[in-house]
CSV table of C-alpha atoms in Angstrom, one decimal:
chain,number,residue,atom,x,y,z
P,22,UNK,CA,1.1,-10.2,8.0
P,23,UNK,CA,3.4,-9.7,5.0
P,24,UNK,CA,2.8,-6.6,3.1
P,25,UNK,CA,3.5,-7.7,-0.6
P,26,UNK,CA,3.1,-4.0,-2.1
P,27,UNK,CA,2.3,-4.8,-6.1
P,28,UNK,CA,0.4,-1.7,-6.0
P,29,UNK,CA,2.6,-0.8,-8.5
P,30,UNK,CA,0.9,-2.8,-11.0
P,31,UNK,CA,-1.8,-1.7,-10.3
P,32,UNK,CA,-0.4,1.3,-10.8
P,33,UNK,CA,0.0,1.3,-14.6
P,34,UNK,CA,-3.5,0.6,-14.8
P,35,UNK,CA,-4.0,3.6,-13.3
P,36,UNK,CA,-1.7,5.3,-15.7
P,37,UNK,CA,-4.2,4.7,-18.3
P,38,UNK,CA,-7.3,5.1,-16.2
P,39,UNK,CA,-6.1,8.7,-15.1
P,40,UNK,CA,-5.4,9.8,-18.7
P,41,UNK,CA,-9.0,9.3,-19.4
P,42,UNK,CA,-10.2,11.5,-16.3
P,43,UNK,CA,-7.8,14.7,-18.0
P,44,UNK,CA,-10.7,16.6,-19.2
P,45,UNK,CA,-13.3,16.5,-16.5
P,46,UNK,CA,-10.8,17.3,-14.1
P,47,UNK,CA,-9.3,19.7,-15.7
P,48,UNK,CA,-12.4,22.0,-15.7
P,49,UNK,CA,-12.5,21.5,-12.2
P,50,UNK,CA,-9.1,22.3,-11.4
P,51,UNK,CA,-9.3,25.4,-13.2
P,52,UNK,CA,-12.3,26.7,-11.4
P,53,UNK,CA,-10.8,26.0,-8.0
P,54,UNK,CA,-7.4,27.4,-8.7
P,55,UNK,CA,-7.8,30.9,-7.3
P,56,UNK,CA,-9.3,30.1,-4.0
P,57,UNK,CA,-7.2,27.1,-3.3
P,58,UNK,CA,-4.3,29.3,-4.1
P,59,UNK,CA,-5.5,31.9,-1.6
P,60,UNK,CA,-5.9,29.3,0.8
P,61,UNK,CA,-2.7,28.6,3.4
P,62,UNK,CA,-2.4,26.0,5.5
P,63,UNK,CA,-3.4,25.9,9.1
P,64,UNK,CA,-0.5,25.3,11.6
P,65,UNK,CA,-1.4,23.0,14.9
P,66,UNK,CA,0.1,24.9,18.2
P,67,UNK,CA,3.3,24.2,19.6
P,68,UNK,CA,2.2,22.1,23.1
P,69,UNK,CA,5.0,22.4,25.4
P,70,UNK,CA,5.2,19.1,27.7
P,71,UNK,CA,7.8,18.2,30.3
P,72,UNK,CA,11.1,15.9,29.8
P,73,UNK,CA,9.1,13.0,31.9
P,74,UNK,CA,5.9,12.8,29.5
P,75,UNK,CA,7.9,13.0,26.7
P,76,UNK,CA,9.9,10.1,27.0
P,77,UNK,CA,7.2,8.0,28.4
P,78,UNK,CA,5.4,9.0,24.9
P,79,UNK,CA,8.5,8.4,23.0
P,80,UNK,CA,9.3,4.9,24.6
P,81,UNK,CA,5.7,4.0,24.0
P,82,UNK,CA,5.8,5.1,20.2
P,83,UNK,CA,9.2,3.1,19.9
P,84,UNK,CA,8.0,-0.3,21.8
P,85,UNK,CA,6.9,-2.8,19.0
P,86,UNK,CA,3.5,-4.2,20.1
P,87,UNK,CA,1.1,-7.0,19.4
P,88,UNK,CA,0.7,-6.1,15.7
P,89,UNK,CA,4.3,-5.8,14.6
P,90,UNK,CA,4.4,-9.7,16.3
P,91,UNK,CA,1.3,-10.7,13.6
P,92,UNK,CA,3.5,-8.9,11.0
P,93,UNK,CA,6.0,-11.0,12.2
P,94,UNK,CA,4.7,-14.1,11.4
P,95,UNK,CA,4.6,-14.1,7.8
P,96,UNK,CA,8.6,-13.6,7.5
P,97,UNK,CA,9.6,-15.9,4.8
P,98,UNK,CA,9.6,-16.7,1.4
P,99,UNK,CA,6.0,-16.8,-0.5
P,100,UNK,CA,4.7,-18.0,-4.2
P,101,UNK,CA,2.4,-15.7,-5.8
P,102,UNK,CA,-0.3,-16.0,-8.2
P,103,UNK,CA,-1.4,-12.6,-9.5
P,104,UNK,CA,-4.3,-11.7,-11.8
P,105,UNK,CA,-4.5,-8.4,-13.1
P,106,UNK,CA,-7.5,-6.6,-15.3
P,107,UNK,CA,-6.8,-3.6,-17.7
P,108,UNK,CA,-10.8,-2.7,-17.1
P,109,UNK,CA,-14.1,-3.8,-15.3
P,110,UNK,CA,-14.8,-6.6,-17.0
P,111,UNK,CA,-11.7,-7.3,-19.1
P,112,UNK,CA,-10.3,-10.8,-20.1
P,113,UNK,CA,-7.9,-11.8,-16.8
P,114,UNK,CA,-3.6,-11.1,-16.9
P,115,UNK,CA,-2.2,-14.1,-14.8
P,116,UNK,CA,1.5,-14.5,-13.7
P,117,UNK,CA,3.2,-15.8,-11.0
P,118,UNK,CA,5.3,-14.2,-8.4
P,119,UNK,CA,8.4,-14.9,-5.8
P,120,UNK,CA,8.6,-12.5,-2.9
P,121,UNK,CA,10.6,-12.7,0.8
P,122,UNK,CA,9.3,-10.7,3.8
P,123,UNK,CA,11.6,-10.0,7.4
P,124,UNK,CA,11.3,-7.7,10.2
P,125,UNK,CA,14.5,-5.0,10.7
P,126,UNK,CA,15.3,-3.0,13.3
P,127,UNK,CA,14.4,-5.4,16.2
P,128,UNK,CA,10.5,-6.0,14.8
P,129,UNK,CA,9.8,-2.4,14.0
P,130,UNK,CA,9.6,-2.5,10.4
P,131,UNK,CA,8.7,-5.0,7.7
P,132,UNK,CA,11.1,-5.4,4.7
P,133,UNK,CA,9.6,-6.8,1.3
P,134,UNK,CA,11.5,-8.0,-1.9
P,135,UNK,CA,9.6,-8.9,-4.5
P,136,UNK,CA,10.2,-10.2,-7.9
P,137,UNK,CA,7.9,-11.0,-10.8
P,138,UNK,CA,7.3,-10.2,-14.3
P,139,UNK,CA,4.2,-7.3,-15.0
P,140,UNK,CA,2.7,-7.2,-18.7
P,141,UNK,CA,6.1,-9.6,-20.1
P,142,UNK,CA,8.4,-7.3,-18.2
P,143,UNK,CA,10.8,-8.5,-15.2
P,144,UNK,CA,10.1,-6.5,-12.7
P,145,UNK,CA,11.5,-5.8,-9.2
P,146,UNK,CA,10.0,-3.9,-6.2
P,147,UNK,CA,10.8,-3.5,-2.2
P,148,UNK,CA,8.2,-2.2,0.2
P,149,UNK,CA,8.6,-1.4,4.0
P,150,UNK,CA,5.8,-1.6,6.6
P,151,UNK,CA,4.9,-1.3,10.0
P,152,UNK,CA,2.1,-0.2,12.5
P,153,UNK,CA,2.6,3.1,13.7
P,154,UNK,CA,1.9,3.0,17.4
P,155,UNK,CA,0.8,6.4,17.7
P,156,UNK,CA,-1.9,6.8,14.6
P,157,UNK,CA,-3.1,3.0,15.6
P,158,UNK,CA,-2.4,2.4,11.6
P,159,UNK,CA,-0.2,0.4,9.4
P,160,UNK,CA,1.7,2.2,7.1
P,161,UNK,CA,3.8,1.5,4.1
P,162,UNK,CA,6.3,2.9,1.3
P,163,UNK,CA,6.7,1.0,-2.0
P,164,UNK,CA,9.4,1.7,-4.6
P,165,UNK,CA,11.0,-0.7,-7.4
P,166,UNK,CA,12.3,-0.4,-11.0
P,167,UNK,CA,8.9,0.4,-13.0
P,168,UNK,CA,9.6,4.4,-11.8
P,169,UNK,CA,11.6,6.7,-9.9
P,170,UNK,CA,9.0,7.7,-7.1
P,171,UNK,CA,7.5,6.2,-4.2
P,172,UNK,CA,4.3,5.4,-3.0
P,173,UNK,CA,2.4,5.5,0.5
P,174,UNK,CA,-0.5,4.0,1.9
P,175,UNK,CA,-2.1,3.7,5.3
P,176,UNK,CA,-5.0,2.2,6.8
P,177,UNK,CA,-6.3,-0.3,10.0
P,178,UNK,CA,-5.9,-3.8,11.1
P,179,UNK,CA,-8.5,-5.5,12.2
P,180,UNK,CA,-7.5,-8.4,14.7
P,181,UNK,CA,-10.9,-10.1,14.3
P,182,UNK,CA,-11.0,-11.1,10.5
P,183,UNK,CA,-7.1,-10.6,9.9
P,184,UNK,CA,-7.3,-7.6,7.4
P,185,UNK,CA,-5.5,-4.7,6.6
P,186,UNK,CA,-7.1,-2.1,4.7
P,187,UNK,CA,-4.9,0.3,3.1
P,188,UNK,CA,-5.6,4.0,1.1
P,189,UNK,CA,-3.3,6.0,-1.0
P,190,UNK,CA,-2.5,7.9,-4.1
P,191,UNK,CA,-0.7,7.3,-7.1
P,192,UNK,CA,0.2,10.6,-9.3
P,193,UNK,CA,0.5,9.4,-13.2
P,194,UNK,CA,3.4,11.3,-14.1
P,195,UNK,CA,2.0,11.8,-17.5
P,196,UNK,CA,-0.8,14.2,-16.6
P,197,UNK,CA,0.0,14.6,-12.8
P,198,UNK,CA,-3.6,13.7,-12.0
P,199,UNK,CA,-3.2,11.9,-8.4
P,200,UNK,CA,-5.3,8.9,-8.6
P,201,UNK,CA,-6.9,6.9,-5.4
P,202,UNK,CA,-6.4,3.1,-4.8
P,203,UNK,CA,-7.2,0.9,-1.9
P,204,UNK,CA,-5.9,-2.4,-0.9
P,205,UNK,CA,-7.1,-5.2,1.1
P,206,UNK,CA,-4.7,-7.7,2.6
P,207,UNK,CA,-6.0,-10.8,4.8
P,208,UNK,CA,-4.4,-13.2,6.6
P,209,UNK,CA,-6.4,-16.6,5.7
P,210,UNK,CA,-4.1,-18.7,7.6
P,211,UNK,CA,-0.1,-18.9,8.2
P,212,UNK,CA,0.7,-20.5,5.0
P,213,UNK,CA,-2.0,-18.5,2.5
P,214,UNK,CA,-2.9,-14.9,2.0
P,215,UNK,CA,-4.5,-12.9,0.1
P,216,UNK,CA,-4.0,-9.4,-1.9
P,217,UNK,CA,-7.2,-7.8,-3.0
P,218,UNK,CA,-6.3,-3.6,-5.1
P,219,UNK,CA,-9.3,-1.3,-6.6
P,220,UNK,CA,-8.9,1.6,-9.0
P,221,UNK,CA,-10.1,3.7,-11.3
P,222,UNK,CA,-11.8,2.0,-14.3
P,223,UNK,CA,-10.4,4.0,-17.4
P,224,UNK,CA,-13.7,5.0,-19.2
P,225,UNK,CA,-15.8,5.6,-15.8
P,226,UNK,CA,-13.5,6.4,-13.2
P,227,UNK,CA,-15.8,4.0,-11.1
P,228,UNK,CA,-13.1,2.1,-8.3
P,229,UNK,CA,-12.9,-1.7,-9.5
P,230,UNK,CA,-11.1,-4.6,-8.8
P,231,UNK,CA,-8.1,-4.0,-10.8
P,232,UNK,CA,-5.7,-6.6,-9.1
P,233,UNK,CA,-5.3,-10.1,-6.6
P,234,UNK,CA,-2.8,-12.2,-5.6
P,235,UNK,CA,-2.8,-15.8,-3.4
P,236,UNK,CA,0.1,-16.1,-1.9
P,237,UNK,CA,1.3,-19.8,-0.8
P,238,UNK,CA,4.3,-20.0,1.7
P,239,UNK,CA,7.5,-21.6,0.0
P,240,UNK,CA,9.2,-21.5,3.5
């Protein structure tokens, strides 16, 4: 269940839907400033447990389990072919992709490479992923040479139709407006998947298919 974290891409969309969301949100912000500010953060009570519960719960949360053995599977090298849209509607961007996938740290984690070319630019990105036994989620962190930052997603796998669904934020760093995106990874078979990313359109805001990418196993 290889991770193959273009959210980047999609990210630059973003960048251009976000700028067109300034105003509106803007208003808002303004309005909410003073309460939020007054607002602080509510701190969860210190639990105290003994020695034995706390390494049973620590050996548990450190055993890889069945999902880190599906994400296992999909180690290898993969061909991509992405197709991007600037807008809802908007004439299809295709390209194609290279990427290689292993699991580090004795099948903890997931480690992505990627390599591709985004709008006529090469471009280069590494993801890691796992399934974090004690939230019952897959989680991720994607970084590569289109910024400085890095991004994080999390969401469910669902055994039954193969699928990861994944949520997270982007923050353009042109207007610092944090914009949402959701991916959909499925597994159609050993040899073929499939990366599905929404965002905001940049006249409505209204989520859209902004991004999709069939993977074919090279080896």
């Amino acid at each position: 269940m290889k991770r193959i974290a273009l959210t980047i891409c999609s990210a630059t969309i973003l960048l251009y839907a976000c700028n067109s969301e300034t105003k509106s949100e803007t208003t808002s912000a303004d309005s909410t400033a003073t309460t939020a500010s007054t607002e602080e953060p509510k701190e969860k009570a210190w639990v105290a447990v003994d020695s034995a519960t706390e390494m049973k719960a620590w050996m548990e949360y450190a055993t890889p389990g069945e999902v880190h053995k599906e994400l296992a599977k999909s180690a290898g090298t993969w061909n991509g072919e992405s197709t991007m849209w600037m807008s809802e509607g908007a004439e299809p961007m295709k390209s194609t992709t290279t990427s290689t996938a292993k699991m580090i740290m004795d099948g903890r984690y997931q480690l992505t490479n990627f390599k591709g070319n985004m709008m006529g630019m090469p471009f280069e990105g590494m993801g890691v992923m796992g399934y974090d036994n004690y939230k019952k989620k897959i989680v991720s962190t994607w970084f590569d040479n289109m910024g400085t930052g890095f991004m994080q997603m999390e969401g469910p796998y669902d055994p039954a139709s193969k699928k990861m669904t994944l949520t997270g934020k982007f923050t353009n760093p042109a207007n610092g407006i944090d914009c949402e995106m959701k991916e959909v990874y499925t597994i159609i078979d050993d040899n073929n998947h499939l990366m599905e990313m929404w965002g905001p359109d940049s006249k409505t805001g209204k989520q859209y298919k902004t991004m999709e990418i069939k993977f074919t196993r090279k080896k």
